[in-house]
PDB file of C-alpha atoms and ligand atoms in Angstrom:
ATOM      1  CA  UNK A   1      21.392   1.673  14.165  1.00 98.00           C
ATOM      2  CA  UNK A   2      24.567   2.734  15.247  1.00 98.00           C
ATOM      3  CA  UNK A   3      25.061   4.843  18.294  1.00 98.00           C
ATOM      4  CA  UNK A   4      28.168   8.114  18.092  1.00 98.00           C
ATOM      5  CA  UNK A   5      28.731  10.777  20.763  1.00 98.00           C
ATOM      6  CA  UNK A   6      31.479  12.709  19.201  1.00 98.00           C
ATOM      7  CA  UNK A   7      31.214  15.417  16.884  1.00 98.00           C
ATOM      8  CA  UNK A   8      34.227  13.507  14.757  1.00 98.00           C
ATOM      9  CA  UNK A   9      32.409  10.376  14.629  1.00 98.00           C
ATOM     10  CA  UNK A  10      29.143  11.711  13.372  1.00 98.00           C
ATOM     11  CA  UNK A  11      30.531  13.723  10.541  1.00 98.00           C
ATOM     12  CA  UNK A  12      32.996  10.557   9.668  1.00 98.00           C
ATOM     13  CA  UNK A  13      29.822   8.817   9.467  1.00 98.00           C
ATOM     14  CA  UNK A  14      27.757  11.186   7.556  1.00 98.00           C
ATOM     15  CA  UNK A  15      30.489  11.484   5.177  1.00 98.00           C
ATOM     16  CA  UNK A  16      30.631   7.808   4.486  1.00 98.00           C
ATOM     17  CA  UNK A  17      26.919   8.273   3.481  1.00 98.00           C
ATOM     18  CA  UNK A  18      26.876  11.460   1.434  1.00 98.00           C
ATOM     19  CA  UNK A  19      29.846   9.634  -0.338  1.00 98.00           C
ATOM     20  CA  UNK A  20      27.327   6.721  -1.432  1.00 98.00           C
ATOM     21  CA  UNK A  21      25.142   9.440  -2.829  1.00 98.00           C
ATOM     22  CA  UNK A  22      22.522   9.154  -0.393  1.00 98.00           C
ATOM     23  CA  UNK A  23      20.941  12.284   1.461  1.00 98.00           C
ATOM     24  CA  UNK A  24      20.580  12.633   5.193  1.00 99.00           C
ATOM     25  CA  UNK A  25      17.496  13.586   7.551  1.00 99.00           C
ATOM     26  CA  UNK A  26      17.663  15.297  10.884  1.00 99.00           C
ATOM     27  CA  UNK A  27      15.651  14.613  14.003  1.00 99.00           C
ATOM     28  CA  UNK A  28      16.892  16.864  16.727  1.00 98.00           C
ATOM     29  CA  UNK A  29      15.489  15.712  20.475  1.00 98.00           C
ATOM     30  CA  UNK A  30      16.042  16.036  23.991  1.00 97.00           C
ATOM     31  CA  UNK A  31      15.363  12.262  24.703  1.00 97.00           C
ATOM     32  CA  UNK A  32      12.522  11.239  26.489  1.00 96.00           C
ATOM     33  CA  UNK A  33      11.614   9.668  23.292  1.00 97.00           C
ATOM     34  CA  UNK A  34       8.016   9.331  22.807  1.00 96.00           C
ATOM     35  CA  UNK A  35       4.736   7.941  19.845  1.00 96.00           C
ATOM     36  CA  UNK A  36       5.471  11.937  18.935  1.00 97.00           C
ATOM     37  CA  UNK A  37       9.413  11.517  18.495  1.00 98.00           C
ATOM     38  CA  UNK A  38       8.433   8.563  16.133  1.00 98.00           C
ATOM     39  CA  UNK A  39       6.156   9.930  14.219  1.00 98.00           C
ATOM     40  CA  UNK A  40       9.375  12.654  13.213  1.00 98.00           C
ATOM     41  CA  UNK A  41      11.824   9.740  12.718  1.00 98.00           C
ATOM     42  CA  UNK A  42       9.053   8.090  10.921  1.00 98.00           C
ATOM     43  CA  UNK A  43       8.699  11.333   8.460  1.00 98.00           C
ATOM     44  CA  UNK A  44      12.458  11.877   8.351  1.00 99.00           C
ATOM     45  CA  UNK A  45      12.675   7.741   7.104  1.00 98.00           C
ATOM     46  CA  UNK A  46      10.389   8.591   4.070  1.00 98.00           C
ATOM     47  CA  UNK A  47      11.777  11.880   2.861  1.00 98.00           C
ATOM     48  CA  UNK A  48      15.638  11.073   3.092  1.00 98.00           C
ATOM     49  CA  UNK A  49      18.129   7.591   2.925  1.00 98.00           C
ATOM     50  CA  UNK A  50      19.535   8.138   6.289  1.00 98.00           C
ATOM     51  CA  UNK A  51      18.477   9.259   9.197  1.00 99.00           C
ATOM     52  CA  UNK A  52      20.296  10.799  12.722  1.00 99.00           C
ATOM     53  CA  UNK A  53      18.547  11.112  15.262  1.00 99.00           C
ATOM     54  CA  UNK A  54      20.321  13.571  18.232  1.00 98.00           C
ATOM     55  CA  UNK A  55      19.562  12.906  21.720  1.00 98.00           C
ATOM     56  CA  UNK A  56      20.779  16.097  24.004  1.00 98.00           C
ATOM     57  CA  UNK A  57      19.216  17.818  26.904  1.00 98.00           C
ATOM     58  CA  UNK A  58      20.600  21.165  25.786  1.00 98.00           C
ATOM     59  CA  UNK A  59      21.476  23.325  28.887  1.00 97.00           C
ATOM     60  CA  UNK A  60      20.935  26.364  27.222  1.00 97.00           C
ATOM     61  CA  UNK A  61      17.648  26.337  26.816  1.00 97.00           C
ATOM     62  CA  UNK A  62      16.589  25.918  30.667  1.00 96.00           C
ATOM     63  CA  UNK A  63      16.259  29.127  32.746  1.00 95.00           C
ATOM     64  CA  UNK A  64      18.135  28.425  36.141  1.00 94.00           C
ATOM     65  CA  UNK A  65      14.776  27.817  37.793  1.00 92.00           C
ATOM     66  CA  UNK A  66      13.719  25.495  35.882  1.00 91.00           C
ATOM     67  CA  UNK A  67      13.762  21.494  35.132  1.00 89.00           C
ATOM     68  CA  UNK A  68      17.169  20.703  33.805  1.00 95.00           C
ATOM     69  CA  UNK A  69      18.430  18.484  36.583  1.00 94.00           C
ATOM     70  CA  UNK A  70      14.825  16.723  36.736  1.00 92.00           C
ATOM     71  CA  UNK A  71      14.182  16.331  32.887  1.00 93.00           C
ATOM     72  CA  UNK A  72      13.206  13.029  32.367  1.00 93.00           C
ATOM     73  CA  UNK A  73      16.192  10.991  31.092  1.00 96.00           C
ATOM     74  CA  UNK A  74      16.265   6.966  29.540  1.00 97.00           C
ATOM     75  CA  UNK A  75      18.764   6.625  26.812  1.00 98.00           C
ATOM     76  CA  UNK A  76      17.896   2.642  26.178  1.00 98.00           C
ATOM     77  CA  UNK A  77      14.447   3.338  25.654  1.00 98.00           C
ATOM     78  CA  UNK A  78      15.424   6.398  23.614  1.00 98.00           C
ATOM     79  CA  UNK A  79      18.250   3.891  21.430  1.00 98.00           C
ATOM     80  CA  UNK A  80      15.575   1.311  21.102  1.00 98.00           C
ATOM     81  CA  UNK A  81      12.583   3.762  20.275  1.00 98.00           C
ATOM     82  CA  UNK A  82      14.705   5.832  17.395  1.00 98.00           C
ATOM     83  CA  UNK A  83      15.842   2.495  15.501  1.00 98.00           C
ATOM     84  CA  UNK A  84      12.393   0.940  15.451  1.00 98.00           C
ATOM     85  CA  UNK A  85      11.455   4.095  13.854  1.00 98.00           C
ATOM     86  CA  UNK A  86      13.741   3.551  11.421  1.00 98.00           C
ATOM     87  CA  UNK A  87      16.862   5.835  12.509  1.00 98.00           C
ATOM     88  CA  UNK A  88      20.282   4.635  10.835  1.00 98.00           C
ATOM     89  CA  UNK A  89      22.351   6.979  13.453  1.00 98.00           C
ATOM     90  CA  UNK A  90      22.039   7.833  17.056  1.00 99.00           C
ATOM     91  CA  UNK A  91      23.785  11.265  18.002  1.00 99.00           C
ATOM     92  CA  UNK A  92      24.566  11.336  21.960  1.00 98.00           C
ATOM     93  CA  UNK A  93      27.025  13.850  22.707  1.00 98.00           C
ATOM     94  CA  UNK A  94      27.966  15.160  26.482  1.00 98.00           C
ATOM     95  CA  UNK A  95      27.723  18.614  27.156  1.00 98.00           C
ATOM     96  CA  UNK A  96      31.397  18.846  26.747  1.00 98.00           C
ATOM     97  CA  UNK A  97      31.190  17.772  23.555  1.00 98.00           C
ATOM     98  CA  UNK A  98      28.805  20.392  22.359  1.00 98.00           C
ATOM     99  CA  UNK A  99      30.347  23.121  24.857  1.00 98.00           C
ATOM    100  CA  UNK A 100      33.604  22.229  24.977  1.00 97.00           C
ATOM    101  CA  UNK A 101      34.991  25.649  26.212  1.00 97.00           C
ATOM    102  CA  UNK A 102      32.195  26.156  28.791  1.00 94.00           C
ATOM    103  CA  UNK A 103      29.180  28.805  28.876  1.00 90.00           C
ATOM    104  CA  UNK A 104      29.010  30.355  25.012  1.00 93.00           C
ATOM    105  CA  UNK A 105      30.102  33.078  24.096  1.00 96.00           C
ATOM    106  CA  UNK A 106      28.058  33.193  20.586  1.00 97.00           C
ATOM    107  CA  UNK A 107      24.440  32.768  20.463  1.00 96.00           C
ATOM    108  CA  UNK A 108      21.660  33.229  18.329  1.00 97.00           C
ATOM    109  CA  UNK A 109      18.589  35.238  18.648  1.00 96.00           C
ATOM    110  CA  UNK A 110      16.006  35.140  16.526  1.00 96.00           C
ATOM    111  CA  UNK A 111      14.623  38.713  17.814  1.00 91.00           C
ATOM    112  CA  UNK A 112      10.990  39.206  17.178  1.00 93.00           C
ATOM    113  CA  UNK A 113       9.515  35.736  16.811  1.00 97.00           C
ATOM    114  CA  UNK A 114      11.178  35.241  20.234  1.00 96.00           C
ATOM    115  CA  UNK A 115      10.025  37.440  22.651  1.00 94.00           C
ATOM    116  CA  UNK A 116       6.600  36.440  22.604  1.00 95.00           C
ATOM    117  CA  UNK A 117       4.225  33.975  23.948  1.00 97.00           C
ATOM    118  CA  UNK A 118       6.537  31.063  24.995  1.00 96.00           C
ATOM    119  CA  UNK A 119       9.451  33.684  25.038  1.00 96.00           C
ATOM    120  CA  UNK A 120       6.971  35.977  27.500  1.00 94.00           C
ATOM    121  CA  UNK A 121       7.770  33.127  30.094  1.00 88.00           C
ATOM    122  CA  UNK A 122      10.719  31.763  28.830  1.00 92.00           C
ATOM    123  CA  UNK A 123      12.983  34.970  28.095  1.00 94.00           C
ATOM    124  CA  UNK A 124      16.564  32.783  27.453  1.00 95.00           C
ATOM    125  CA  UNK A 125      14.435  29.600  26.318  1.00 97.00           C
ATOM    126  CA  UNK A 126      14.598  30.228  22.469  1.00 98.00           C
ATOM    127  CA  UNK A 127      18.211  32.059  22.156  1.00 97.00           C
ATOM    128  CA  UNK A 128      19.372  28.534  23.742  1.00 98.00           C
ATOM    129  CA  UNK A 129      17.320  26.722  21.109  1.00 98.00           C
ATOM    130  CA  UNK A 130      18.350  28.133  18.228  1.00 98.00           C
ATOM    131  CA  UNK A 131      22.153  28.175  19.031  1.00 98.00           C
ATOM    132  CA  UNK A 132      21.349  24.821  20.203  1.00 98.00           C
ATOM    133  CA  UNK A 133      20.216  24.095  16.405  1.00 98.00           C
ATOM    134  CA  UNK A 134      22.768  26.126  14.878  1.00 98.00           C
ATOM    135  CA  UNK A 135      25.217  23.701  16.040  1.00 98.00           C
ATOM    136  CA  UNK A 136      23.617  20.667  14.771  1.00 98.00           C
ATOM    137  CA  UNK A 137      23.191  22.200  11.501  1.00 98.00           C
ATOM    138  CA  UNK A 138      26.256  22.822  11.528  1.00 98.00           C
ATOM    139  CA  UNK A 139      27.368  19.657  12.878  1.00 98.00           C
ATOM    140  CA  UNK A 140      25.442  17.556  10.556  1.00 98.00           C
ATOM    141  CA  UNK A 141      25.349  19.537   7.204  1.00 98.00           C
ATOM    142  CA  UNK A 142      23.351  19.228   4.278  1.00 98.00           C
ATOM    143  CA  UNK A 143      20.009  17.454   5.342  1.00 98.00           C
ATOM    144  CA  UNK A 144      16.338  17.719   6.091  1.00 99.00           C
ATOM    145  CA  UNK A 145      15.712  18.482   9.436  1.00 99.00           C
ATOM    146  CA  UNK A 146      11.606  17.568  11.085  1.00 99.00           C
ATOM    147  CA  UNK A 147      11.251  19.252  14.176  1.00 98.00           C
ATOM    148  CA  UNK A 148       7.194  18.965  15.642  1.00 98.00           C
ATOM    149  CA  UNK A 149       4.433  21.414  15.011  1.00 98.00           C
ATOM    150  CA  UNK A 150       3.690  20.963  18.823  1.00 98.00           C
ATOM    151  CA  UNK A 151       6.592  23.160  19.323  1.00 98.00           C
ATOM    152  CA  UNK A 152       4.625  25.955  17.234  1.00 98.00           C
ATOM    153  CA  UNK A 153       7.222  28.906  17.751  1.00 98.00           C
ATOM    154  CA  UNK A 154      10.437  26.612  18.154  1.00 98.00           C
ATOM    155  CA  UNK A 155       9.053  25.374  14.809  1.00 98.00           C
ATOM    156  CA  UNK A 156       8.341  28.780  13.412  1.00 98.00           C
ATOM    157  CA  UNK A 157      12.250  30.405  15.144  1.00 98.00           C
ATOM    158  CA  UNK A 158      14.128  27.347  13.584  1.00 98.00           C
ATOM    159  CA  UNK A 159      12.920  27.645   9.974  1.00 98.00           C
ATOM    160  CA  UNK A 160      13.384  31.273  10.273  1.00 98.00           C
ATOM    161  CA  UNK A 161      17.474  30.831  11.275  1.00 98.00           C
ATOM    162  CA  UNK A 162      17.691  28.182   8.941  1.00 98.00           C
ATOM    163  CA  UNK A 163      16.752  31.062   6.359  1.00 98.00           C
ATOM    164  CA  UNK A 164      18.390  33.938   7.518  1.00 98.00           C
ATOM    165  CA  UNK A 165      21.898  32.220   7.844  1.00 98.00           C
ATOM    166  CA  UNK A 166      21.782  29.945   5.002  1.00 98.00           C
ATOM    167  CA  UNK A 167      22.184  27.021   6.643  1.00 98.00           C
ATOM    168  CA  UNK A 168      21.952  24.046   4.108  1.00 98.00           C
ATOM    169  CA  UNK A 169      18.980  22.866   5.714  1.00 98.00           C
ATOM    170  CA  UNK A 170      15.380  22.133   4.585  1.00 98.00           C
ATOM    171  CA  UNK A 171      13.050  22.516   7.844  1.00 98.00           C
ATOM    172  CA  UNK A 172       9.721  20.522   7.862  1.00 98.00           C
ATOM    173  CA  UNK A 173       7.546  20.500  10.603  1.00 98.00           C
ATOM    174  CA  UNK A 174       5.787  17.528  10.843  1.00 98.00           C
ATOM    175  CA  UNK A 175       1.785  17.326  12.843  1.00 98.00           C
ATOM    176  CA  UNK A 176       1.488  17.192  16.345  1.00 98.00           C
ATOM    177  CA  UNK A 177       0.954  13.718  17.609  1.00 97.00           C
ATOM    178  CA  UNK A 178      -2.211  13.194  19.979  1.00 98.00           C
ATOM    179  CA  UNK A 179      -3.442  11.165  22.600  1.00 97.00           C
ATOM    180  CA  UNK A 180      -6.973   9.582  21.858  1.00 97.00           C
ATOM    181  CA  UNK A 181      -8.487  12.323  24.019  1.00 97.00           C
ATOM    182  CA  UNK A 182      -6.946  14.987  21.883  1.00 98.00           C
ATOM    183  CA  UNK A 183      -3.954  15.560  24.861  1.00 98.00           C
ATOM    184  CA  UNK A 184      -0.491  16.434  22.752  1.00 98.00           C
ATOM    185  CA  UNK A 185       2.542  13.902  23.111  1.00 97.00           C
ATOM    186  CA  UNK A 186       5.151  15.602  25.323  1.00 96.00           C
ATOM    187  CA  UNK A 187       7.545  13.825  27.104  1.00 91.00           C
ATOM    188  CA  UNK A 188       7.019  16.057  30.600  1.00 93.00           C
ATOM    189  CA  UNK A 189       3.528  14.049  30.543  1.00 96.00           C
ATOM    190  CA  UNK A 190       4.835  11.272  32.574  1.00 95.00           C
ATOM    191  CA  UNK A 191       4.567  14.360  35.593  1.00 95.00           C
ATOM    192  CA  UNK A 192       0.608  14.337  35.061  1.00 97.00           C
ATOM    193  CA  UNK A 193      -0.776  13.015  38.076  1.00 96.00           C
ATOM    194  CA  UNK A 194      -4.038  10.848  37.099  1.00 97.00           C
ATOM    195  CA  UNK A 195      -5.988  13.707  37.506  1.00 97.00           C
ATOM    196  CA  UNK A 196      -4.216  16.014  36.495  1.00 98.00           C
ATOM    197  CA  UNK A 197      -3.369  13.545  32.987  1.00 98.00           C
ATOM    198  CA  UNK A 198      -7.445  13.914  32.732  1.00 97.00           C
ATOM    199  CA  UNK A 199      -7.826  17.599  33.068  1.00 98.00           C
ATOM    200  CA  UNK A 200      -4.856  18.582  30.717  1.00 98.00           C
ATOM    201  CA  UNK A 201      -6.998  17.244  27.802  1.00 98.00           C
ATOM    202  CA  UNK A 202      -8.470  21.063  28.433  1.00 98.00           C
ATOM    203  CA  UNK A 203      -5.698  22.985  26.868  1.00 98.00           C
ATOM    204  CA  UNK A 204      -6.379  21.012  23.304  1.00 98.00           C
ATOM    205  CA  UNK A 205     -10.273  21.835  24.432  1.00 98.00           C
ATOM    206  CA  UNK A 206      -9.784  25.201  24.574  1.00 98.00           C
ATOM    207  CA  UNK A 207      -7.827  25.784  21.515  1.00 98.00           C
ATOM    208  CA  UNK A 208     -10.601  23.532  19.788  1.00 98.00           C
ATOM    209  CA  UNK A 209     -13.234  25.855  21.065  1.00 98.00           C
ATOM    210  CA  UNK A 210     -11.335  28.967  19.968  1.00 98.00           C
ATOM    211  CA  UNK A 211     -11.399  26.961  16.385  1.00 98.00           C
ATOM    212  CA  UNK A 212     -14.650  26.462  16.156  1.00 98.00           C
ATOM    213  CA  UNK A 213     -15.836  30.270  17.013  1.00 98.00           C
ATOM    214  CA  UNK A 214     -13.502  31.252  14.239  1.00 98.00           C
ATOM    215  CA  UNK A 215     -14.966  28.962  12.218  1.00 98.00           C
ATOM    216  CA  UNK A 216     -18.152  30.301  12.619  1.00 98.00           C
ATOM    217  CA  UNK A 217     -17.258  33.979  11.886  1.00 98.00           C
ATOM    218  CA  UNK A 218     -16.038  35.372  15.195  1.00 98.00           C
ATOM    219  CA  UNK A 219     -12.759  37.728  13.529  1.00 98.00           C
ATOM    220  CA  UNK A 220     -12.226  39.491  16.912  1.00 98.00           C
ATOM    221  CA  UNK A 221      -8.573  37.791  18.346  1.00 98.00           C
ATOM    222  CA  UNK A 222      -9.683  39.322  21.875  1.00 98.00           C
ATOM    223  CA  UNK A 223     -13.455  37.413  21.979  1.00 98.00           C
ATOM    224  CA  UNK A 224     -11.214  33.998  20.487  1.00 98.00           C
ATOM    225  CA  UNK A 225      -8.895  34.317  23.428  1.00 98.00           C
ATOM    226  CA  UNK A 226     -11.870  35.025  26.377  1.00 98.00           C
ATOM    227  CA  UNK A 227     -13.323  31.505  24.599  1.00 98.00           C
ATOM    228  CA  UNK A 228     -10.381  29.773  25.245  1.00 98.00           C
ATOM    229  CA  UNK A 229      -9.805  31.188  28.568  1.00 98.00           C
ATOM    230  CA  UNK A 230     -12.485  30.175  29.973  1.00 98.00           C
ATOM    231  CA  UNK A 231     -12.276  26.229  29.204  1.00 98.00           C
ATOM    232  CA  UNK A 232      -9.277  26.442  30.894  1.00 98.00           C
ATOM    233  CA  UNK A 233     -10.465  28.613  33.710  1.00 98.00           C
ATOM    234  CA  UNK A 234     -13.651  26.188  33.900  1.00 98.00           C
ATOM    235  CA  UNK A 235     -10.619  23.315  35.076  1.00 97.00           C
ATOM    236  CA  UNK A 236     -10.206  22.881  38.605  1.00 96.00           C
ATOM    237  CA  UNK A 237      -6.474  21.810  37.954  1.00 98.00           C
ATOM    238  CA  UNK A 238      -4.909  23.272  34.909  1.00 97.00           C
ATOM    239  CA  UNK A 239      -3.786  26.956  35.757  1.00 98.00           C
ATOM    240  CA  UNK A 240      -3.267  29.292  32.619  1.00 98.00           C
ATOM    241  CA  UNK A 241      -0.364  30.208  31.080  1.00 97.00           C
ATOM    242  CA  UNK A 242      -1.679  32.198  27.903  1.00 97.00           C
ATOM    243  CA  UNK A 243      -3.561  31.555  25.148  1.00 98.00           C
ATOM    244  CA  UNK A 244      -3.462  33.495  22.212  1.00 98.00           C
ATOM    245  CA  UNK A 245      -4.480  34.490  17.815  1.00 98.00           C
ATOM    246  CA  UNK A 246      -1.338  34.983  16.017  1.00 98.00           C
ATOM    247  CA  UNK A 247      -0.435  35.145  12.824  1.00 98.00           C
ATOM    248  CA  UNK A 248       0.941  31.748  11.930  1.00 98.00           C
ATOM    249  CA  UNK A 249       4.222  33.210  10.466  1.00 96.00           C
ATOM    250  CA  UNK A 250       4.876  36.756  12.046  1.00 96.00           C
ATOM    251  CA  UNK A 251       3.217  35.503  15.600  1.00 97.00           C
ATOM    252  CA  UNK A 252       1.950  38.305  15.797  1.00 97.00           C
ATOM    253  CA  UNK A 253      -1.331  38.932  17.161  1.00 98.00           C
ATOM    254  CA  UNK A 254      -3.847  39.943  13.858  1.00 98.00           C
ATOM    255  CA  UNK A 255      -6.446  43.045  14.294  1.00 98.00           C
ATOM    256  CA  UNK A 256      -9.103  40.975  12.749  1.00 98.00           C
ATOM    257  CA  UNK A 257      -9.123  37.473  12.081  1.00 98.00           C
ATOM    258  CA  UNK A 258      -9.417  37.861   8.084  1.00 98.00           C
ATOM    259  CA  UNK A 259      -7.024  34.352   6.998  1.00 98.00           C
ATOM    260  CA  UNK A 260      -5.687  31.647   8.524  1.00 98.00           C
ATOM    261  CA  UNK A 261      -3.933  32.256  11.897  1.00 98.00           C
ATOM    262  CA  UNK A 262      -2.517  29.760  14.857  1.00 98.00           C
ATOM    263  CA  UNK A 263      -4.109  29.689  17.933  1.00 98.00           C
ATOM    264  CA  UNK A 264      -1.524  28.703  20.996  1.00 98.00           C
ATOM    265  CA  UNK A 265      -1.380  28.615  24.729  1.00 98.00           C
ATOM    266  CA  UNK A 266       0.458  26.883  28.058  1.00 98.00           C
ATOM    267  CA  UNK A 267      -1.078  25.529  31.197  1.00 98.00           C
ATOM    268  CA  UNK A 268       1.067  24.671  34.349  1.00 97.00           C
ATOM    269  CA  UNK A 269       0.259  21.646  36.600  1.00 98.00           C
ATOM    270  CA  UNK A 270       1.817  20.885  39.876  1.00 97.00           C
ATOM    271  CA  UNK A 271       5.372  19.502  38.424  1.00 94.00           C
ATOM    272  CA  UNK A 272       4.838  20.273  34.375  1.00 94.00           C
ATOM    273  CA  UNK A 273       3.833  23.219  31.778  1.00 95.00           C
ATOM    274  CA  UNK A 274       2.199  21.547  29.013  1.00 97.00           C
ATOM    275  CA  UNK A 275       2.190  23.901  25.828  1.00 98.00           C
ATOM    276  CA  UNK A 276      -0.111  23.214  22.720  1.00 98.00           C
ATOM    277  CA  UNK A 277      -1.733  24.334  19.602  1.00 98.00           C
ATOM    278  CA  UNK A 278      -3.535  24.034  16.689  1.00 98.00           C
ATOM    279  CA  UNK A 279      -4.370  26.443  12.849  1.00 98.00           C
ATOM    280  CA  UNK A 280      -8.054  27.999  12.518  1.00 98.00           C
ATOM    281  CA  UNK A 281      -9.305  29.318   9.512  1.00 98.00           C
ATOM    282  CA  UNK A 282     -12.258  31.851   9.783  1.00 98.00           C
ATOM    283  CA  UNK A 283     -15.040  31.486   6.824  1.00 98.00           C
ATOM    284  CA  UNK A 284     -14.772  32.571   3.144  1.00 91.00           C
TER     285      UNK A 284
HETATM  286  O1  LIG B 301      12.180  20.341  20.848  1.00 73.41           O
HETATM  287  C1  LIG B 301      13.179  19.914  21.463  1.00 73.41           C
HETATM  288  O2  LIG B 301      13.217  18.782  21.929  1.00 73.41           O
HETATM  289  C2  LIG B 301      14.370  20.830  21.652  1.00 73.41           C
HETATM  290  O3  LIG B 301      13.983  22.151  21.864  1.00 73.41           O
HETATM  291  C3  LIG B 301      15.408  20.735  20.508  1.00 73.41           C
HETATM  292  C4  LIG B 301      14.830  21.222  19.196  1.00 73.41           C
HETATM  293  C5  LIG B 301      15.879  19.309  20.366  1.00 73.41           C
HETATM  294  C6  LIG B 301      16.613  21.620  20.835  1.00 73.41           C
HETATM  295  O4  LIG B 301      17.233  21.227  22.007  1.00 73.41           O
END
């Protein structure tokens, strides 16, 4: 696996390959790399010849309150990580090299997919993802690009810009990877204390519950949610976010539960906000 961290390199390098006939995948990350991460790179090795892998803590997407400075960091791990997965590039660039003029002046919002749930808490969070992605697609061209279900509405946002501004990308979002006790992969884990690493296992609880009563013919989205709420609210550690019956394409919240719809929600600990969520499809 080779490593680049200019813009100039990577496309010299990508069109080397596309030269060869061969196509290109996309795994965008923020490092940290994780089981999760692998599980994309691993998707991204079966579906295309070549695969980058981008490593960038994008500064965009952090309100100024929040854990840019403290985001956990190791770029050796990361290296060694993406090319036992199978990754043929390794995309580093500084945040000069993706904003070399300073702050942006262009962004893009992907208005009403954005506003809500993680966007409720996170108001700048998704307009610095997607221009964040823009630029990669960009960067990187033609290619199929796996970005994790975990990220639900990141997931939902990206495949939605992808569409709307013709970018030549194919988006595929690939399942959420779990720990044995059902706990989602997420690299702000390692800020779990032990007990707080056993109690966060509730948020994937919770969701499961709201499953299940959907499952068995509950179609309100307002009983689902009191459900869910109160696994979480039954934790003496994990403090709720939201939780919450969308639709799983508009995000929107459904008057009755009559098809499939995605049930989502965000608990805070002392030092992280773990976010998670799962489909539910009520009975025929
Ligand atoms: O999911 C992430 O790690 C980030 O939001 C992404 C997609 C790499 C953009 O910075």
């Amino acid at each position: 696996m080779k490593q680049v961290v200019t813009i100039e390199e990577l496309r010299s390098e990508l069109c080397a390959i596309r030269s060869e006939g061969r196509s290109v995948g996309l795994v965008p990350t923020m490092g940290y790399l994780h089981e999760g991460h692998a599980c994309l790179v691993r998707a991204a090795v079966a579906a295309t010849d070549e695969v980058v892998v981008s490593v960038f803590v994008n500064p965009l997407q952090f309100a100024p309150d929040e854990d840019l400075d403290t985001y956990p960091r190791d770029l050796d791990r990361d290296r060694d990580l993406a090319a036992e997965a199978g990754a043929s590039l390794l995309f580093t660039p500084t945040v000069d090299e993706m904003y070399p003029d300073g702050p942006v002046l262009t962004t893009v919002s992907v208005d009403s997919l954005a506003g809500r749930l993680e966007g409720a808490s996170r108001p700048t969070h998704f307009a610095g993802v997607a221009t964040v992605v823009a630029k990669l697609f960009a960067i990187v061209g033609p290619c199929a690009a796996f970005f994790g279900e975990k990220d639900y509405q990141q997931l939902q946002i990206v495949t939605r810009m992808a569409g709307d501004l013709s970018f030549p990308v194919m988006v595929n979002g690939v399942p959420t990877s779990r720990e044995d006790d059902g706990l989602a992969r997420s690299s702000r884990n390692v800020r779990l204390d032990p007990d707080e690493r056993d109690s966060a296992v509730c948020l994937s609880k919770a969701l499961n519950a709201g499953a299940q009563t959907i499952e068995s013919g509950i179609k309100d989205p307002a009983a689902i949610v009191q459900v869910m709420e109160a696994v979480i609210d039954a934790d003496p550690l994990g403090r709720l976010d939201y939780v919450a019956v969308v639709d799983p394409d508009t995000l929107e919240v459904p008057e009755v539960i009559a098809g499939p719809v995605r049930l989502l929600g965000a608990v805070h600990y002392r030092a992280a906000r773990l976010i998670d969520n799962r489909g539910a499809t009520p009975p025929t």
